[in-house]
mmCIF file with all atom_site columns, C-alpha atoms in Angstrom:
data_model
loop_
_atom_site.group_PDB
_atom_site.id
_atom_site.type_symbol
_atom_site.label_atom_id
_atom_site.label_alt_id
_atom_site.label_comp_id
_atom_site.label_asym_id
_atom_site.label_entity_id
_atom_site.label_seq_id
_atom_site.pdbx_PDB_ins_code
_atom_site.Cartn_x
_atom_site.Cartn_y
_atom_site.Cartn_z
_atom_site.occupancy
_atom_site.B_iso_or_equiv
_atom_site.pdbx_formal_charge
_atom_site.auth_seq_id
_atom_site.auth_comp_id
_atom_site.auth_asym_id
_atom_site.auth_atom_id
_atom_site.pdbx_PDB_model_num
ATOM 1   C CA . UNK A 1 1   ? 0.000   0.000  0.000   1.00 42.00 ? 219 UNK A CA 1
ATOM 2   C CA . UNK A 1 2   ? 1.366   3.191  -1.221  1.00 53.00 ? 220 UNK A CA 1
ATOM 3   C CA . UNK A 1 3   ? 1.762   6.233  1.595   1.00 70.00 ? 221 UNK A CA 1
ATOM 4   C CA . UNK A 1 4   ? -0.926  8.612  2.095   1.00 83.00 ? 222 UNK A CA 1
ATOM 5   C CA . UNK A 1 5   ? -0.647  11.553 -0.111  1.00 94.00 ? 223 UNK A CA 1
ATOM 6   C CA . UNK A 1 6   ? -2.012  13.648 3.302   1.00 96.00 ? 224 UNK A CA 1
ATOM 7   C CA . UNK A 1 7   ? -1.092  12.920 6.149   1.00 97.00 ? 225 UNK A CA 1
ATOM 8   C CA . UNK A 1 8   ? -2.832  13.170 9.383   1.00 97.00 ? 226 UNK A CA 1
ATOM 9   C CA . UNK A 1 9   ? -1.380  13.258 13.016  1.00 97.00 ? 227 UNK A CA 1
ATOM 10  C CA . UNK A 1 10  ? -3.434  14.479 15.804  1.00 96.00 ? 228 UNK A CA 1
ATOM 11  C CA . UNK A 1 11  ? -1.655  15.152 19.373  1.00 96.00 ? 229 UNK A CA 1
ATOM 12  C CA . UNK A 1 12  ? -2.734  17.387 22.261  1.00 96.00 ? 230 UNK A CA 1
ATOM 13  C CA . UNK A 1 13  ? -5.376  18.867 20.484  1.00 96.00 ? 231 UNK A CA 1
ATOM 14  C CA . UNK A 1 14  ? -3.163  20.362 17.230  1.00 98.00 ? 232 UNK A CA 1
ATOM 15  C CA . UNK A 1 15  ? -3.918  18.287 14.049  1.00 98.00 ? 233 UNK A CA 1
ATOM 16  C CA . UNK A 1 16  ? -0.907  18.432 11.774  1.00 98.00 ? 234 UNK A CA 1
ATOM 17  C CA . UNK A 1 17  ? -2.456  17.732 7.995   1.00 97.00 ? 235 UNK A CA 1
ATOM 18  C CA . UNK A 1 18  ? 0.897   17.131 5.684   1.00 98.00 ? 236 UNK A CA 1
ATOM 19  C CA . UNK A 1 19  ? 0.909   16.982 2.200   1.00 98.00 ? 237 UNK A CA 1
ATOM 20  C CA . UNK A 1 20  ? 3.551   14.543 1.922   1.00 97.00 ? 238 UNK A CA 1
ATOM 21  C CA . UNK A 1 21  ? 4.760   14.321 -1.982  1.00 96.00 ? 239 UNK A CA 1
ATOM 22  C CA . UNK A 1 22  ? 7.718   15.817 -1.726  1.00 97.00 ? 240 UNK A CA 1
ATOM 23  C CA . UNK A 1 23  ? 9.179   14.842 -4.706  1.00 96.00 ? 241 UNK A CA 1
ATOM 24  C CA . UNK A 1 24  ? 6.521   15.789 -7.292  1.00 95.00 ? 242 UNK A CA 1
ATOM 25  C CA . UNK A 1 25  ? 6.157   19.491 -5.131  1.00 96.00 ? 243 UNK A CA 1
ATOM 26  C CA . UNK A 1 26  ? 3.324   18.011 -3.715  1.00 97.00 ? 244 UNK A CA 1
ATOM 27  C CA . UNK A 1 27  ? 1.291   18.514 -6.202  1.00 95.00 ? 245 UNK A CA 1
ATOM 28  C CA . UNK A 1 28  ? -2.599  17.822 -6.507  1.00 94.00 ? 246 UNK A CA 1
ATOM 29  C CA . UNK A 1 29  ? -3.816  14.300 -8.121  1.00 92.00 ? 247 UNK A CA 1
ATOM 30  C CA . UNK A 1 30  ? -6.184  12.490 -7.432  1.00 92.00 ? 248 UNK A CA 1
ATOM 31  C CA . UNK A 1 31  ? -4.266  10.538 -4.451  1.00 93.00 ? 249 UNK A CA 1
ATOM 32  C CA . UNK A 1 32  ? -3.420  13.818 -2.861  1.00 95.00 ? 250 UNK A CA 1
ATOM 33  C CA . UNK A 1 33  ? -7.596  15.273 -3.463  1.00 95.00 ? 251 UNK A CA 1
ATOM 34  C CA . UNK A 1 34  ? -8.843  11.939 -2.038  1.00 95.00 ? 252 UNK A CA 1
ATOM 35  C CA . UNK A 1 35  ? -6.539  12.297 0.907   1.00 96.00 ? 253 UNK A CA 1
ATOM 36  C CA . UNK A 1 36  ? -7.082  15.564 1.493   1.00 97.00 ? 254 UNK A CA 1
ATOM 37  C CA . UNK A 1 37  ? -10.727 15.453 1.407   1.00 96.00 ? 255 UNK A CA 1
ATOM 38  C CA . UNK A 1 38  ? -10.864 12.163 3.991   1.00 96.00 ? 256 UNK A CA 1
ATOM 39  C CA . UNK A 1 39  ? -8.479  13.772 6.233   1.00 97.00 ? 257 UNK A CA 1
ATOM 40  C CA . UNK A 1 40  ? -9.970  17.335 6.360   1.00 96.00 ? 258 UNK A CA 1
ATOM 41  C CA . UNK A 1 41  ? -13.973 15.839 7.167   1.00 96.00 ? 259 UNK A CA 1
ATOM 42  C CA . UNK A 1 42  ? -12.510 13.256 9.507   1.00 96.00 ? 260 UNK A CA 1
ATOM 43  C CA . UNK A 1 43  ? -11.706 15.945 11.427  1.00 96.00 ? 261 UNK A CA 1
ATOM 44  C CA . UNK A 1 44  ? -14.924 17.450 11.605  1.00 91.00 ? 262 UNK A CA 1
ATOM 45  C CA . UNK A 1 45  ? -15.952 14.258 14.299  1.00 88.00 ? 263 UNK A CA 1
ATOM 46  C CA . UNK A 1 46  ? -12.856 15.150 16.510  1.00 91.00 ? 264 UNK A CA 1
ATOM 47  C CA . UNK A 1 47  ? -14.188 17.884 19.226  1.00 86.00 ? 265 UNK A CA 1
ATOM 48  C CA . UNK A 1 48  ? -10.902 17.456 21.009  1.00 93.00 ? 266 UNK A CA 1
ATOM 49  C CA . UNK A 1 49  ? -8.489  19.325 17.990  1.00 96.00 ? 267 UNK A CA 1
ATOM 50  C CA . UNK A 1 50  ? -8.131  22.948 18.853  1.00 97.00 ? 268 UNK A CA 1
ATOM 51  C CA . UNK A 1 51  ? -6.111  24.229 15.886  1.00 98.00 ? 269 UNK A CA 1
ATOM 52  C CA . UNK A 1 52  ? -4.812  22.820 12.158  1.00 98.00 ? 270 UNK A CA 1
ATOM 53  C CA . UNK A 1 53  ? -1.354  23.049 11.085  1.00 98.00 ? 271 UNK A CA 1
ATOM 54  C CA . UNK A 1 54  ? -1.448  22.914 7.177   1.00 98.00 ? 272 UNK A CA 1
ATOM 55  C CA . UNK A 1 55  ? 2.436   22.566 5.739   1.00 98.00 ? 273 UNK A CA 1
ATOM 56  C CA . UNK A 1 56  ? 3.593   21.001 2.851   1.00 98.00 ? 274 UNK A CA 1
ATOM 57  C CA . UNK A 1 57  ? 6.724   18.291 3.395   1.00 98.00 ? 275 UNK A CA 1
ATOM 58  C CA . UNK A 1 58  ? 9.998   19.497 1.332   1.00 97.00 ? 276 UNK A CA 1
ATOM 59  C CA . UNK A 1 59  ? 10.636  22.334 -0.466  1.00 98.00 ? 277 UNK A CA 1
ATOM 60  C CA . UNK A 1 60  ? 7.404   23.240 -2.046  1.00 98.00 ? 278 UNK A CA 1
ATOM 61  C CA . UNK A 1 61  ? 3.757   23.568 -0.411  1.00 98.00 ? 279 UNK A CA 1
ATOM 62  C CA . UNK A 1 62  ? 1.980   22.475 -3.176  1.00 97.00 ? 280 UNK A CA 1
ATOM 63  C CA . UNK A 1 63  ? 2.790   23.837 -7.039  1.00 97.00 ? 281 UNK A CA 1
ATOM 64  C CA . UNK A 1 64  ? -0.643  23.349 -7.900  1.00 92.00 ? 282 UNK A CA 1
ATOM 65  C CA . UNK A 1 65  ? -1.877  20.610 -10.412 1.00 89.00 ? 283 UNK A CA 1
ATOM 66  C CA . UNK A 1 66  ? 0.390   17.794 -11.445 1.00 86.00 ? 284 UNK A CA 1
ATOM 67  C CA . UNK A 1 67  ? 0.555   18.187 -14.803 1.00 85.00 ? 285 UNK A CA 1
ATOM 68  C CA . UNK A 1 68  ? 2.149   14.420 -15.217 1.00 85.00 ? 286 UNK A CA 1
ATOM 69  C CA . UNK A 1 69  ? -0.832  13.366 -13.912 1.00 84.00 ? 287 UNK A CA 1
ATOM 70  C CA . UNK A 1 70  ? -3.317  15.230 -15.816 1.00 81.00 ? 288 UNK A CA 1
ATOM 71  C CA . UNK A 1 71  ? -1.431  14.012 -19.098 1.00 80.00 ? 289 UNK A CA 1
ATOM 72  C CA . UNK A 1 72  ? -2.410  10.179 -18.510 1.00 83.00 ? 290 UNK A CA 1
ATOM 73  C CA . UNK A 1 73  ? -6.345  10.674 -18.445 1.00 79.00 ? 291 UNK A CA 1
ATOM 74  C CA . UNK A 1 74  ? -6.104  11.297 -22.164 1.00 80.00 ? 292 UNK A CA 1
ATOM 75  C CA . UNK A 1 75  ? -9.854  11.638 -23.498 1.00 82.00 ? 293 UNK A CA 1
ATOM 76  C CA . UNK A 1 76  ? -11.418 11.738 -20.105 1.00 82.00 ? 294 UNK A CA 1
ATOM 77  C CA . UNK A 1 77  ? -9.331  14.867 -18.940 1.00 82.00 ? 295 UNK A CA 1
ATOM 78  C CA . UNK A 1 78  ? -12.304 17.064 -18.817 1.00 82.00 ? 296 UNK A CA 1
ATOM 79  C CA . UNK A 1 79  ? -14.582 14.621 -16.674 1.00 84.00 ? 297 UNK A CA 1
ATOM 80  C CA . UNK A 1 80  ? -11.757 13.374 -14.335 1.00 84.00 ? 298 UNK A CA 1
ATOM 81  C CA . UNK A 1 81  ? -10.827 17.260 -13.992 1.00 85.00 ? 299 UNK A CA 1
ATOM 82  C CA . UNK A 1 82  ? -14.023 18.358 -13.239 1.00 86.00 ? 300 UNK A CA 1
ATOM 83  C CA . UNK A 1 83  ? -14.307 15.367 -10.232 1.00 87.00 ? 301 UNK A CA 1
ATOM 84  C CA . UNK A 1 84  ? -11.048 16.337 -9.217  1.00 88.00 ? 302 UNK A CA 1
ATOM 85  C CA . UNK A 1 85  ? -12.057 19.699 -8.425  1.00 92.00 ? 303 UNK A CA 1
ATOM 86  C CA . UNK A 1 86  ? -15.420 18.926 -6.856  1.00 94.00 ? 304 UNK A CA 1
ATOM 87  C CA . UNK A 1 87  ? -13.618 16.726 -4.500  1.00 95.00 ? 305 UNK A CA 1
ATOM 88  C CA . UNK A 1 88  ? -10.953 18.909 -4.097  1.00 95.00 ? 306 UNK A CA 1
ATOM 89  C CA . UNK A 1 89  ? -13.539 21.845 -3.499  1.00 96.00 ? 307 UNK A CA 1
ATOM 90  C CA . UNK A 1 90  ? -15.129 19.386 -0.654  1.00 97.00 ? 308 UNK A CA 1
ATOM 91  C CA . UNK A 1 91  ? -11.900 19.258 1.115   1.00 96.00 ? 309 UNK A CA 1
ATOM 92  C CA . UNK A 1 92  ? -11.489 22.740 1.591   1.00 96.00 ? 310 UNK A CA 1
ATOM 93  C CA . UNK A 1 93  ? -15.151 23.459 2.485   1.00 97.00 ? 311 UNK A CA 1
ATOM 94  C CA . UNK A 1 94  ? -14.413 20.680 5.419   1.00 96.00 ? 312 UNK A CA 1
ATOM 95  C CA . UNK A 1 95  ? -10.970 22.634 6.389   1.00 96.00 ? 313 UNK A CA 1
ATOM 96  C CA . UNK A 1 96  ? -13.041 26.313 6.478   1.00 96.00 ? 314 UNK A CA 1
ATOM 97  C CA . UNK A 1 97  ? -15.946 24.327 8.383   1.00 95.00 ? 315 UNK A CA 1
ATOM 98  C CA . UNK A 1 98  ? -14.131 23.542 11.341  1.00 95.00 ? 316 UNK A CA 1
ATOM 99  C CA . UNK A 1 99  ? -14.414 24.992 14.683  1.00 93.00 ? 317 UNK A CA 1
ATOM 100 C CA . UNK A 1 100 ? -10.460 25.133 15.032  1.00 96.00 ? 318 UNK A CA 1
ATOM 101 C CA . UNK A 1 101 ? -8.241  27.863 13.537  1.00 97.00 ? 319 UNK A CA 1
ATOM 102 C CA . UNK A 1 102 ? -6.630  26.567 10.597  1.00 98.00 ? 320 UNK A CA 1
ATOM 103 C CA . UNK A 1 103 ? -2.841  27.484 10.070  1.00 98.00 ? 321 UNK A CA 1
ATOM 104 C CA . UNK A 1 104 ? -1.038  27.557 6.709   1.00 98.00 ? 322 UNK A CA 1
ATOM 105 C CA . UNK A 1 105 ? 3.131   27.299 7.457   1.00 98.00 ? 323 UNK A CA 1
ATOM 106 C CA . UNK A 1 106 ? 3.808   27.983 3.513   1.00 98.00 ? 324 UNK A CA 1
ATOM 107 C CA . UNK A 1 107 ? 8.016   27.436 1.750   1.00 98.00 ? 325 UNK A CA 1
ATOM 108 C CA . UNK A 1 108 ? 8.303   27.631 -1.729  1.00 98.00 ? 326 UNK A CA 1
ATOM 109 C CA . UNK A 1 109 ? 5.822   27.561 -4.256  1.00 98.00 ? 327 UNK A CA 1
ATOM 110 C CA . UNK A 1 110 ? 1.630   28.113 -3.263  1.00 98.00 ? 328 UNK A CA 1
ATOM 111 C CA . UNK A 1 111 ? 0.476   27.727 -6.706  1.00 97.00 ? 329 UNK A CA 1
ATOM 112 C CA . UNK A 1 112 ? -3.048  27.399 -8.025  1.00 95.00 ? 330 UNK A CA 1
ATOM 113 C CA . UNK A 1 113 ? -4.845  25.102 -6.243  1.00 94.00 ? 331 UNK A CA 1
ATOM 114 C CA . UNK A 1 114 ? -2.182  25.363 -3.485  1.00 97.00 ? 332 UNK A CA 1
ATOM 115 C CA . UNK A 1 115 ? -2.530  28.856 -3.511  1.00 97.00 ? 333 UNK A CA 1
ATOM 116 C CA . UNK A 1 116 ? -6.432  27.782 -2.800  1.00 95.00 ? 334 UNK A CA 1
ATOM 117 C CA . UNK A 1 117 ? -5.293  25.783 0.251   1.00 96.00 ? 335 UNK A CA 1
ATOM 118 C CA . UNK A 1 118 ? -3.771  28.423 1.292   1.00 97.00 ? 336 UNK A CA 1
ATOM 119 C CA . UNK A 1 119 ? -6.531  31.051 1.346   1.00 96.00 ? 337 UNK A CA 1
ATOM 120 C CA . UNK A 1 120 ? -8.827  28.007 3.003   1.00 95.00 ? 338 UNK A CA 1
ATOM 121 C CA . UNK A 1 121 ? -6.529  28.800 6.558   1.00 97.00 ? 339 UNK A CA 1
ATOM 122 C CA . UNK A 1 122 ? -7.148  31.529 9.112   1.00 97.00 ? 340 UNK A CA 1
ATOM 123 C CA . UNK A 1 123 ? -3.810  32.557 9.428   1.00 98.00 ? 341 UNK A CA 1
ATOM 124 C CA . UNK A 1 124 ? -0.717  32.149 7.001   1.00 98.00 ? 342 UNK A CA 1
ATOM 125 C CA . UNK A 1 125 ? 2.811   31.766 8.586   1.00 98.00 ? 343 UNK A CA 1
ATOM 126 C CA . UNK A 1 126 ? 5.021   32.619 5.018   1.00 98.00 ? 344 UNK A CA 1
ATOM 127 C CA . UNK A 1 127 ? 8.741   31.663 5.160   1.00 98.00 ? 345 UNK A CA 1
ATOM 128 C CA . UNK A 1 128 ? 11.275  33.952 2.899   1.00 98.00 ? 346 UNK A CA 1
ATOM 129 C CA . UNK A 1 129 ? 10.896  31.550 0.568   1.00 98.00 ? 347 UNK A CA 1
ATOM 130 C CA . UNK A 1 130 ? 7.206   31.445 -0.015  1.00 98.00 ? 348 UNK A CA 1
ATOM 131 C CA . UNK A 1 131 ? 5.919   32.190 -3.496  1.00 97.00 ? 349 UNK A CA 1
ATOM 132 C CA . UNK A 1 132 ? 2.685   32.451 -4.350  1.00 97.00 ? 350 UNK A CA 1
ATOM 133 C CA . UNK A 1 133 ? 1.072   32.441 -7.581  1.00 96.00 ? 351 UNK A CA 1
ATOM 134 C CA . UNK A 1 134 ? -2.322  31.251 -9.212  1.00 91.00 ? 352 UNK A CA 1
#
């Protein structure tokens, strides 16, 4: 079984929700949306989190859409797409839902949909190297 694309650790009331593909700038596929999505409403039935830490693992937060991805749907791009972004949608309605203060810690690139993850927190903690772009 492959790692999650999101990760989800919950101690002493701070949930720490990591996107955690590093290598591809954790960009947003369908592993990462489905992830996202479960994680984000899961957290919805846990009264005892206080506040969400958002960060990216590596280098990037998230550059937005991986185009690799979107390149191997071939006909059904504009279907898969348009699912993609529904679910995707979901995930951040769950993270701006929540009772808790959401927290963005952003490095390097917040691109497009990132850059939507990124306006889904209540406060955004920007390193020097943040960039962000739609």
């Amino acid at each position: 079984m492959s790692p999650a694309a999101v990760e989800l650790a919950v101690e002493a009331g701070i949930a720490r929700l990591t996107l955690a593909r590093p290598k591809a700038g954790n960009a947003i596929d369908r592993s990462l949306v489905a992830s996202l999505r479960a994680n984000a409403e899961s957290l919805a039935d846990r009264p005892g989190v206080r506040a969400v830490l958002l960060r990216g693992e590596g280098p990037n937060f998230c550059v937005g859409g991986d185009l690799s991805y979107f390149s191997t749907l071939g006909d059904d791009v504009e279907v898969a797409l348009l699912g993609l972004a529904d679910d995707f949608h979901a995930g951040i309605t769950a993270l701006r839902g929540l009772d808790a203060p959401v927290i963005a810690a952003v490095q390097g690139a917040a691109a497009g949909g990132g850059l939507s993850l990124v306006c889904a927190a209540d406060l955004v903690l920007a390193a020097e190297s943040a960039r962000f772009t739609m």
